[in-house]
Short mmCIF file of C-alpha atoms in Angstrom, two decimals:
data_model
loop_
_atom_site.label_atom_id
_atom_site.label_comp_id
_atom_site.label_asym_id
_atom_site.label_seq_id
_atom_site.Cartn_x
_atom_site.Cartn_y
_atom_site.Cartn_z
CA MET F 1 74.16 65.18 10.65
CA THR F 2 70.73 63.56 10.85
CA ALA F 3 70.70 63.08 7.08
CA CYS F 4 74.08 61.34 7.22
CA LEU F 5 72.83 58.99 9.93
CA ALA F 6 69.73 58.22 7.88
CA VAL F 7 71.84 57.33 4.86
CA LEU F 8 74.15 55.16 6.95
CA SER F 9 71.24 53.34 8.56
CA LEU F 10 69.68 52.83 5.13
CA ALA F 11 72.87 51.24 3.88
CA ALA F 12 72.86 48.88 6.84
CA CYS F 13 69.32 47.58 6.29
CA ALA F 14 68.84 47.84 2.53
CA THR F 15 69.33 44.99 0.12
CA PRO F 16 73.07 44.57 -0.30
CA PRO F 17 74.66 45.87 -3.47
CA ALA F 18 75.19 43.50 -6.35
CA PRO F 19 78.17 41.17 -6.14
CA ASP F 20 79.86 43.71 -8.41
CA THR F 21 80.55 46.10 -5.55
CA GLY F 22 82.52 48.38 -7.85
CA GLY F 23 79.28 49.15 -9.67
CA SER F 24 79.92 47.07 -12.75
CA SER F 25 77.07 45.94 -14.93
CA PRO F 26 76.43 42.20 -15.31
CA ASP F 27 78.38 42.08 -18.57
CA GLY F 28 81.48 43.57 -16.97
CA TYR F 29 81.39 47.17 -18.17
CA ALA F 30 81.71 49.84 -15.51
CA LEU F 31 78.39 51.62 -15.19
CA ALA F 32 80.22 54.93 -14.88
CA ASP F 33 81.59 54.47 -18.38
CA LEU F 34 78.23 53.92 -20.05
CA LEU F 35 76.42 56.76 -21.75
CA PRO F 36 73.46 58.26 -19.88
CA ALA F 37 71.34 57.84 -23.03
CA GLU F 38 71.75 54.05 -22.69
CA ALA F 39 70.41 53.98 -19.12
CA PRO F 40 66.64 53.76 -19.74
CA ALA F 41 66.89 50.80 -22.13
CA LEU F 42 69.36 49.01 -19.84
CA ALA F 43 67.10 49.62 -16.83
CA ARG F 44 64.09 48.20 -18.67
CA GLN F 45 66.16 45.18 -19.68
CA ALA F 46 67.29 44.61 -16.09
CA ALA F 47 63.69 44.93 -14.88
CA ALA F 48 62.57 42.36 -17.45
CA TRP F 49 65.15 39.99 -15.92
CA GLY F 50 63.71 40.68 -12.45
CA ASP F 51 66.41 43.09 -11.25
CA HIS F 52 64.71 46.29 -10.07
CA ARG F 53 67.61 47.71 -8.08
CA LEU F 54 68.31 51.40 -8.24
CA ILE F 55 71.75 52.91 -8.61
CA GLY F 56 73.32 54.88 -5.79
CA PHE F 57 75.98 57.51 -6.38
CA ILE F 58 78.59 58.34 -3.77
CA GLY F 59 79.88 61.87 -3.57
CA ILE F 60 80.11 63.17 -0.04
CA VAL F 61 77.15 60.92 0.88
CA LEU F 62 75.21 58.17 -0.84
CA VAL F 63 72.37 59.57 -2.99
CA PHE F 64 69.94 58.07 -5.45
CA PRO F 65 69.62 60.51 -8.37
CA GLY F 66 66.05 60.60 -9.66
CA ALA F 67 64.82 58.59 -6.67
CA ASP F 68 64.91 58.65 -2.89
CA ALA F 69 66.20 56.47 -0.08
CA VAL F 70 62.74 54.99 0.55
CA ALA F 71 62.58 53.65 -3.02
CA ALA F 72 66.16 52.37 -2.74
CA ASP F 73 65.27 50.59 0.49
CA ARG F 74 62.21 49.01 -1.15
CA LEU F 75 63.88 47.95 -4.41
CA GLY F 76 67.48 47.47 -3.32
CA TYR F 77 70.41 49.20 -4.93
CA ARG F 78 73.95 48.95 -6.17
CA VAL F 79 76.52 51.71 -6.09
CA ILE F 80 78.03 53.18 -9.23
CA ASP F 81 81.80 53.66 -9.01
CA ALA F 82 82.53 57.17 -10.19
CA GLY F 83 85.69 57.92 -8.26
CA GLY F 84 84.31 59.87 -5.30
CA ASP F 85 84.00 63.63 -5.01
CA SER F 86 87.58 64.84 -5.16
CA PHE F 87 88.93 65.38 -8.67
CA THR F 88 92.38 66.26 -9.92
CA THR F 89 91.56 66.28 -13.63
CA ASP F 90 88.72 67.40 -15.87
CA ALA F 91 88.38 63.81 -17.09
CA GLN F 92 87.61 62.63 -13.55
CA ARG F 93 84.95 65.29 -13.13
CA GLU F 94 83.43 64.47 -16.51
CA ARG F 95 83.29 60.77 -15.60
CA ALA F 96 81.54 61.58 -12.32
CA ASP F 97 79.06 63.88 -14.10
CA ARG F 98 78.36 61.17 -16.68
CA ALA F 99 77.92 58.55 -13.93
CA TYR F 100 75.49 60.79 -12.04
CA ALA F 101 73.46 61.39 -15.20
CA PHE F 102 73.45 57.65 -15.94
CA ALA F 103 72.21 56.88 -12.42
CA GLU F 104 69.50 59.53 -12.67
CA ARG F 105 68.16 58.23 -15.99
CA TRP F 106 68.42 54.59 -14.81
CA ASN F 107 66.56 55.27 -11.57
CA THR F 108 63.82 57.26 -13.30
CA ALA F 109 63.26 54.45 -15.80
CA MET F 110 63.42 51.77 -13.10
CA LEU F 111 60.85 53.54 -10.94
CA ALA F 112 58.52 53.72 -13.94
CA THR F 113 58.80 49.94 -14.45
CA ALA F 114 58.52 49.06 -10.74
CA ARG F 115 55.12 50.70 -10.15
#
């Protein structure tokens, strides 16, 4: 319960998500549909443009794969839209797994550039 309250309070005081609240990248592609292997290069490109936000992933609660809530509070974040945590098809689960992996690789690369 305490962890849930901490996440909710973080969301209230952290930098708001990007205008693309569905988690879309600036060029309009859904982040959840990008390949995890693309994440480090895209994160470095975003950092070069001055955008150091991490990517949050919502399952049961908001998490920051490869990072923590303190880093997300410091750098800001946007939320990747991966369809939640309840799946009716294998394709939905695969998309969520891919989105989580993308967020993890993005956040790891972004933290390396933000130090």
